[in-house]
mmCIF file of C-alpha atoms in Angstrom:
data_model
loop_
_atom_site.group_PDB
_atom_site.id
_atom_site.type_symbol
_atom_site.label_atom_id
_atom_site.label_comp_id
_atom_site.label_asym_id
_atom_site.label_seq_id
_atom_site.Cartn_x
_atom_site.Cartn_y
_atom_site.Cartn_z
ATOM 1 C CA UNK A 1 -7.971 -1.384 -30.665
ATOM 2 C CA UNK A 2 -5.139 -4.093 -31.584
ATOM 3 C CA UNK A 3 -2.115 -4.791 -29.657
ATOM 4 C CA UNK A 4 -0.333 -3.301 -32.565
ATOM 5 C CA UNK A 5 -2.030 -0.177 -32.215
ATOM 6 C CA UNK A 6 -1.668 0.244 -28.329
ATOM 7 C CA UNK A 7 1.895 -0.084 -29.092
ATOM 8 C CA UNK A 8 2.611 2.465 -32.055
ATOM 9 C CA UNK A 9 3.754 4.993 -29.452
ATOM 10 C CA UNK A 10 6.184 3.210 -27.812
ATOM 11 C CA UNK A 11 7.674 1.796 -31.144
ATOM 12 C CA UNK A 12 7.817 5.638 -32.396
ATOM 13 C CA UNK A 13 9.747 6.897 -29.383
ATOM 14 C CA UNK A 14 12.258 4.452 -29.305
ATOM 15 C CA UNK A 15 14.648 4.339 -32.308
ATOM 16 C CA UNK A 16 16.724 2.078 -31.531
ATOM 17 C CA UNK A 17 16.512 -1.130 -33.904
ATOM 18 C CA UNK A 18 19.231 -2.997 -33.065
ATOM 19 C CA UNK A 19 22.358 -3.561 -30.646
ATOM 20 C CA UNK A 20 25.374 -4.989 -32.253
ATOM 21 C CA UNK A 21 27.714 -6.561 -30.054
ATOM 22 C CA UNK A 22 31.385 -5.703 -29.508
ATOM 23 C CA UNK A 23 33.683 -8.738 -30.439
ATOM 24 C CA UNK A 24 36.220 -7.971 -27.947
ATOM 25 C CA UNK A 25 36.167 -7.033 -24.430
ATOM 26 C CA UNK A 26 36.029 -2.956 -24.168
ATOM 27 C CA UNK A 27 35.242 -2.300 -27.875
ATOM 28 C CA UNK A 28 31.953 -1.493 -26.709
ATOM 29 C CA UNK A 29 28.417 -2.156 -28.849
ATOM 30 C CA UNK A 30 27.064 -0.228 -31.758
ATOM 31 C CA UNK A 31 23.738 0.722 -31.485
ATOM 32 C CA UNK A 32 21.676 0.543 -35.096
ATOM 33 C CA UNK A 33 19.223 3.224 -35.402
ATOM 34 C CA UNK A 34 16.115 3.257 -37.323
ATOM 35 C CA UNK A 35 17.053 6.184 -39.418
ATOM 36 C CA UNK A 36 20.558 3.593 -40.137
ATOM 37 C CA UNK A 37 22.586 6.206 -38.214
ATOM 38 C CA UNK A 38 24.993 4.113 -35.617
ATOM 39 C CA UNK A 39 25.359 5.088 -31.677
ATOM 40 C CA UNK A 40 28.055 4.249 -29.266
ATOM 41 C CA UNK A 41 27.452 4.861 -25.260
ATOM 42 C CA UNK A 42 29.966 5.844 -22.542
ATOM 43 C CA UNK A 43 29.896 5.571 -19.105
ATOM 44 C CA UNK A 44 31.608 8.213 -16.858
ATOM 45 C CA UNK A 45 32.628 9.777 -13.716
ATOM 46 C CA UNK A 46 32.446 13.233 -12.387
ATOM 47 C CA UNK A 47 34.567 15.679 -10.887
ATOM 48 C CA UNK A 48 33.198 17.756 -8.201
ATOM 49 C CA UNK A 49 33.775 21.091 -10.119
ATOM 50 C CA UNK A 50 33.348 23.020 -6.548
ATOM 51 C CA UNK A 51 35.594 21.172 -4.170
ATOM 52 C CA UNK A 52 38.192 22.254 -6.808
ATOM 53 C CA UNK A 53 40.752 24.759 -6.093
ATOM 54 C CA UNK A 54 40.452 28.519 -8.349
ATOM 55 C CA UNK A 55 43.368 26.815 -10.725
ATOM 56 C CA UNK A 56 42.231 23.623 -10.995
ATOM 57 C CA UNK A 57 38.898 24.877 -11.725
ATOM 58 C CA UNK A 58 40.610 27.185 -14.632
ATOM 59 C CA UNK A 59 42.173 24.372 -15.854
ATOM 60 C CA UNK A 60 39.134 22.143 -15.776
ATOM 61 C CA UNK A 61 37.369 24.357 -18.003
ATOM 62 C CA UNK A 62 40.128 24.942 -20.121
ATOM 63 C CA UNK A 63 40.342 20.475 -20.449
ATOM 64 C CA UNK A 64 36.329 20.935 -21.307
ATOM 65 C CA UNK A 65 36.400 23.486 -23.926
ATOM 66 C CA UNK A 66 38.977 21.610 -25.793
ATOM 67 C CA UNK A 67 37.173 18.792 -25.499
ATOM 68 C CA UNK A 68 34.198 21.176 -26.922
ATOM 69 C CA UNK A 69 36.467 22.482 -29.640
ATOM 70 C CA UNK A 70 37.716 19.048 -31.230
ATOM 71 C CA UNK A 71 34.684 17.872 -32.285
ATOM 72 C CA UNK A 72 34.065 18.124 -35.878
ATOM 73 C CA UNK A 73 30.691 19.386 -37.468
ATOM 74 C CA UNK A 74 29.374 16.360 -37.607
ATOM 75 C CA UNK A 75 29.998 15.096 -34.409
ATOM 76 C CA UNK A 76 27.081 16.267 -31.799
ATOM 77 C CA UNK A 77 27.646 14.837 -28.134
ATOM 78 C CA UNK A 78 25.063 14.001 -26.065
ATOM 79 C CA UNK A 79 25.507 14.206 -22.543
ATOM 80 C CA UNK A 80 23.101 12.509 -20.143
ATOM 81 C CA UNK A 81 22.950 12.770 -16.139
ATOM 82 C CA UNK A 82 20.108 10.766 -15.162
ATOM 83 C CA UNK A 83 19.366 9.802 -11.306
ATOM 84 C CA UNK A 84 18.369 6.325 -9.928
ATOM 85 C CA UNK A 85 17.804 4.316 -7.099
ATOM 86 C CA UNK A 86 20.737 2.583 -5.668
ATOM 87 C CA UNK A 87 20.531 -1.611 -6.135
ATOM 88 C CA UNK A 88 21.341 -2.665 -3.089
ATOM 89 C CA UNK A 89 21.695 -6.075 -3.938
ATOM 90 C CA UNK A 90 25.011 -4.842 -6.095
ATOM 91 C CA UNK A 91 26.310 -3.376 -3.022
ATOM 92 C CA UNK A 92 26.001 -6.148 -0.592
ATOM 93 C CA UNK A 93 27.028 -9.083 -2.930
ATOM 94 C CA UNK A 94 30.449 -7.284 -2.734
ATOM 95 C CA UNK A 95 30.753 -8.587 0.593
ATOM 96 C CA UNK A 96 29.492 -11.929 0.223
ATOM 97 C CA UNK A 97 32.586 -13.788 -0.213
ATOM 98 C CA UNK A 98 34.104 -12.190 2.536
ATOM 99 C CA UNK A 99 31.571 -13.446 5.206
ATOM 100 C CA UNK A 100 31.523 -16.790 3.750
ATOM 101 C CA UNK A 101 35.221 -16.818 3.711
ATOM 102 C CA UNK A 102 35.867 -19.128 7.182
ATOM 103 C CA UNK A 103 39.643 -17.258 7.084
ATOM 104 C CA UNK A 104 37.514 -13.627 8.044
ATOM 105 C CA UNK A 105 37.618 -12.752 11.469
ATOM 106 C CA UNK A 106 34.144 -12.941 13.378
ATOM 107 C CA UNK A 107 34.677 -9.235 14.514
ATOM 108 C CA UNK A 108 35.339 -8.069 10.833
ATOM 109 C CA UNK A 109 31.789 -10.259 9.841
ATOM 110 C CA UNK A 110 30.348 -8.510 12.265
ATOM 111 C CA UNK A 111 31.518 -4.929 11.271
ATOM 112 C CA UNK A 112 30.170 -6.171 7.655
ATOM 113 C CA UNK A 113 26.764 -7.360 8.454
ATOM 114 C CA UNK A 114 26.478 -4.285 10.710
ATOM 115 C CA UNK A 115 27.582 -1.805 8.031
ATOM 116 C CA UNK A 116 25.075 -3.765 5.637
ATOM 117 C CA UNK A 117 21.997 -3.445 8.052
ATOM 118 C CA UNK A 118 22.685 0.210 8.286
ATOM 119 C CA UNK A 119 23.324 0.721 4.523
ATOM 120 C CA UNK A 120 19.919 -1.053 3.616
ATOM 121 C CA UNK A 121 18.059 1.473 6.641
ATOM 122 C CA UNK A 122 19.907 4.485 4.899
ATOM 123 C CA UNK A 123 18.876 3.617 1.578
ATOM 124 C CA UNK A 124 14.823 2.828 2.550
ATOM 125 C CA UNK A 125 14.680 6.086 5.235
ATOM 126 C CA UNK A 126 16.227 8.583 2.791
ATOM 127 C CA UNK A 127 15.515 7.606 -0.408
ATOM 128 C CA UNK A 128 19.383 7.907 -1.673
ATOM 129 C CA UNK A 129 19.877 8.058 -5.282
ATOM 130 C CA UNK A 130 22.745 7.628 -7.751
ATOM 131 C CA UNK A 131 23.888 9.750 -10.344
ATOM 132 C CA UNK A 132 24.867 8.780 -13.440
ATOM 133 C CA UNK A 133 26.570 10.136 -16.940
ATOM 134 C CA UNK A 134 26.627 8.846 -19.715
ATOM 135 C CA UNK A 135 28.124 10.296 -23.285
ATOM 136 C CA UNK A 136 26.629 9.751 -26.181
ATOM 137 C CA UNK A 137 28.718 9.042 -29.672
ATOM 138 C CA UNK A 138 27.183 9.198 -33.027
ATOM 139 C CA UNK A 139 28.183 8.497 -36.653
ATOM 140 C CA UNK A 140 25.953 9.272 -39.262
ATOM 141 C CA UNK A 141 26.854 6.318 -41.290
ATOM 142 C CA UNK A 142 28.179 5.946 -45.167
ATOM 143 C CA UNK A 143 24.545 6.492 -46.353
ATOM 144 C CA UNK A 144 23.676 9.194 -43.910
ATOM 145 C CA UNK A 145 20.460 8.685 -42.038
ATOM 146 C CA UNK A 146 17.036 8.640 -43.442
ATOM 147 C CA UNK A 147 15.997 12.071 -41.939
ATOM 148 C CA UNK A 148 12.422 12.460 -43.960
ATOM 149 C CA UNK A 149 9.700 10.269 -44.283
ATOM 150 C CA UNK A 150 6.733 9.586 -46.656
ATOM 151 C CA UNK A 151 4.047 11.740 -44.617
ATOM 152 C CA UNK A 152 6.724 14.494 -43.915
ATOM 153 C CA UNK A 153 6.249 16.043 -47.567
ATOM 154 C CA UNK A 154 1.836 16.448 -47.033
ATOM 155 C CA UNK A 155 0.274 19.064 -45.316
ATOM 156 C CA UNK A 156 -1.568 17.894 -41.993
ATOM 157 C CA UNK A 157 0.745 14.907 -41.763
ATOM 158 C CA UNK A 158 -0.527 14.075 -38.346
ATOM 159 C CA UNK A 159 -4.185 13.209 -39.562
ATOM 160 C CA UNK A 160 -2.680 10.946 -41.868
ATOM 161 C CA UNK A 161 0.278 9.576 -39.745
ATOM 162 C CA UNK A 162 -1.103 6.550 -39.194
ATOM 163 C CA UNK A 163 -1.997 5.597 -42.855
ATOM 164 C CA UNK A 164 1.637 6.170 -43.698
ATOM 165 C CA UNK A 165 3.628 4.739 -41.136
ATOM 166 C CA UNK A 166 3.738 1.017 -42.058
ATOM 167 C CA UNK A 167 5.277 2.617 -45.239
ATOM 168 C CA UNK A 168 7.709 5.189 -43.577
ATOM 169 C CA UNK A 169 9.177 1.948 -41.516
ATOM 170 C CA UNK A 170 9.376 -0.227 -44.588
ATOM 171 C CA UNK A 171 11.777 2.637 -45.985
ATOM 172 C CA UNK A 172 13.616 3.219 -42.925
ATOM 173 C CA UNK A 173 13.794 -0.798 -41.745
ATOM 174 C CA UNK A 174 17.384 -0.491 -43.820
ATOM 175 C CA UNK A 175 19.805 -2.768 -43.106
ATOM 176 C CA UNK A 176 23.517 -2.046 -43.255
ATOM 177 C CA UNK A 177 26.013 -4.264 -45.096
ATOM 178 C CA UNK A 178 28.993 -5.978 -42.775
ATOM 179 C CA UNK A 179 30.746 -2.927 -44.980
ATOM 180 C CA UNK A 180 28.939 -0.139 -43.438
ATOM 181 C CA UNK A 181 28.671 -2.000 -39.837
ATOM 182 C CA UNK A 182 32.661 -2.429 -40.282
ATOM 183 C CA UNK A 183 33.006 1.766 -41.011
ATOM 184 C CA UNK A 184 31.064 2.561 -38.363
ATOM 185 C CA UNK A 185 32.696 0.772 -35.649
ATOM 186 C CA UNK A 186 35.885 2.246 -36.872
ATOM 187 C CA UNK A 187 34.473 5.551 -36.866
ATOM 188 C CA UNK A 188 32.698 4.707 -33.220
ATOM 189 C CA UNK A 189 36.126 3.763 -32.254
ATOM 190 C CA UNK A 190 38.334 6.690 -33.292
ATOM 191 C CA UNK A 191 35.611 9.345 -31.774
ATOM 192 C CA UNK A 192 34.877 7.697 -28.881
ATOM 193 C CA UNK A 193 38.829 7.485 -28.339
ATOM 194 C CA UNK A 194 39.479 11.183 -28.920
ATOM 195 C CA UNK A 195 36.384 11.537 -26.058
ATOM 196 C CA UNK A 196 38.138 9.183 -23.416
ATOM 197 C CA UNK A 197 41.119 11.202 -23.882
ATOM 198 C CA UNK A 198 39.863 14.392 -23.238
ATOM 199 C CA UNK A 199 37.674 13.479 -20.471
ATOM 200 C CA UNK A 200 40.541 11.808 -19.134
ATOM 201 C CA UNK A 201 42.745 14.865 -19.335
ATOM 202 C CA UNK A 202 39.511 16.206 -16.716
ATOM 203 C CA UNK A 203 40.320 13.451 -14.109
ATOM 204 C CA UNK A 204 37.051 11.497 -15.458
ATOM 205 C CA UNK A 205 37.000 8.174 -15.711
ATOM 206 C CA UNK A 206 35.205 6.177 -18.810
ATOM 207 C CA UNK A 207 34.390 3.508 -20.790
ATOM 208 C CA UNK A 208 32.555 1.992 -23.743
ATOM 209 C CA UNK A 209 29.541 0.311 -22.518
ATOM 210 C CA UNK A 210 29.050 -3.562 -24.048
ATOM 211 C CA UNK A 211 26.070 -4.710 -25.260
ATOM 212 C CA UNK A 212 23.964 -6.281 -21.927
ATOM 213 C CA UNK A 213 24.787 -3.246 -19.859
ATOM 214 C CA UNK A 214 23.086 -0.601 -23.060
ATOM 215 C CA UNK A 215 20.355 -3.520 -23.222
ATOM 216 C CA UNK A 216 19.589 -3.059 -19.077
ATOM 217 C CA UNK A 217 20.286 0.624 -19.442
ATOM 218 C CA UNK A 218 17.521 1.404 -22.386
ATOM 219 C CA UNK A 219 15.734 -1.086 -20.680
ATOM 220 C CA UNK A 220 15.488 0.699 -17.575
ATOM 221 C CA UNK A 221 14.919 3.472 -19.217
ATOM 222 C CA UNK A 222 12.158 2.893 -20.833
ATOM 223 C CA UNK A 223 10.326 0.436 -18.442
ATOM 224 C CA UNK A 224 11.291 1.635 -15.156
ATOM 225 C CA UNK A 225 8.902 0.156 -13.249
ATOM 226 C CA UNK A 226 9.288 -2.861 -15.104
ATOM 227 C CA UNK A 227 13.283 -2.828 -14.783
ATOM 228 C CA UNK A 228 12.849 -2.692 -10.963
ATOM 229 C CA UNK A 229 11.048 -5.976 -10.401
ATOM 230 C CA UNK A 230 12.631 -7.778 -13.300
ATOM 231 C CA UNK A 231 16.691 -7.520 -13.132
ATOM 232 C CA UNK A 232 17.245 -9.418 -17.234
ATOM 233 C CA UNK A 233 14.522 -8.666 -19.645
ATOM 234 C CA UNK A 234 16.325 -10.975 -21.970
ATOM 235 C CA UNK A 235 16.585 -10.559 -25.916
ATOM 236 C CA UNK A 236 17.222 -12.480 -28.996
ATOM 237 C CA UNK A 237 20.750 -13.587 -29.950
ATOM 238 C CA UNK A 238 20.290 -11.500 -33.179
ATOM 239 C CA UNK A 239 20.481 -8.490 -30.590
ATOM 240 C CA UNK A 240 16.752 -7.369 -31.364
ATOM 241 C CA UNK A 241 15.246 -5.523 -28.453
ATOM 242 C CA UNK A 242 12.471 -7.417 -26.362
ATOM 243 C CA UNK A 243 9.074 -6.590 -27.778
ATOM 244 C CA UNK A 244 7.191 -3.309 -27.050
ATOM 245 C CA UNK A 245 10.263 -1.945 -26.283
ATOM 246 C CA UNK A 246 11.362 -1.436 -30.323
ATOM 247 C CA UNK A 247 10.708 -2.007 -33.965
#
């Protein structure tokens, strides 16, 4: 078996081709599918929905289903809570300057190294995990994506998958003109606006994530074990993923 061949599954279940950058801070990245539909990311908070009082609850709900009810036909949201382990190395580096700072008191050092010590026993004893969301934007793009490949017309497809794929992915390895890229960052823009608004209306915080943090999130993602030991996978300046990890 080639190393092509040991990696056909991973290529297939990531379909992400390509991370365009934002040009300004807060923009946020466009992610280029393979089927040439475009993705944008946000990162949010939560609201804990039963600390709420009976109103605020009501109105809550009522900020959600408008939310729910402005999005167009064409505008599916994906919302994903995923859990992970907390970095404690993000955590402690906040304090770093402070105990190097020769102006901090010894007794507030102290209070910091001791709250750090029992942070990092917390963490390895129990196992504490983060939550996080994440809202998903897409635009189909002026061309609309390629939904149907070569082998998705013959009967059995899957016995002859693997005959036809190097010609499905010459079909769908489109590549958008600065045009297209242009329109969809507009479009990214306006929907992911209308989105911040409403979740804002909630109490939620959000943003559009730039193009390293969806690179260390899909990242993660996909090579978890991987992501743990090795903080920056690194990638091309054309914004191409690192290999065995997309097309």
């Amino acid at each position: 078996m080639s190393r092509d061949d040991r990696l056909e599954s991973s290529h297939d279940l990531v379909p992400v081709r390509k991370i365009l950058p934002e040009q300004n801070n807060g923009q946020g990245a466009v992610l280029l599918m393979k089927d040439g539909a475009f993705r944008m990311i946000l990162r949010t908070g939560a609201v804990n929905f039963d600390m709420k009082n009976p109103m605020e609850q009501r109105g809550l709900t009522h900020a959600f289903g408008a939310l729910v009810n402005s999005l167009e036909v064409d505008f599916p949201l994906q919302i994903v809570s995923r859990s992970k382990t907390i970095n404690v190395e993000d955590y402690t580096n906040q304090f770093t300057h402070r105990l190097q700072n020769d102006h901090t008191p010894p007794a507030i050092k102290l209070l910091i190294e001791t709250h750090i010590r029992h942070f990092k026993t917390q963490i390895k004893s129990n196992k504490i995990m983060q939550r996080e969301l994440l809202v998903v934007i897409p635009w189909k793009g002026v061309r609309g994506p390629i939904t149907k490949g070569t082998s998705d017309e013959i009967p059995f497809a899957g016995l002859v998958k693997s005959f036809s794929r190097k010609v499905e992915r010459s079909q769908t390895n489109y590549k958008p003109s600065d045009l297209e890229i242009n329109a969809a960052k507009n479009q990214l823009d306006i929907r992911s606006s209308q989105v911040m608004g409403r979740l804002n209306q909630m109490g939620v915080w959000s943003y559009r994530m730039g193009q390293e943090e969806v690179r260390k999130l899909l990242y993660s993602l996909y090579h978890p074990a991987l992501s743990d030991r090795q903080r920056d996978p690194g990638f091309d300046s054309d914004g191409l993923l690192p290999g065995g990890f997309s097309a």
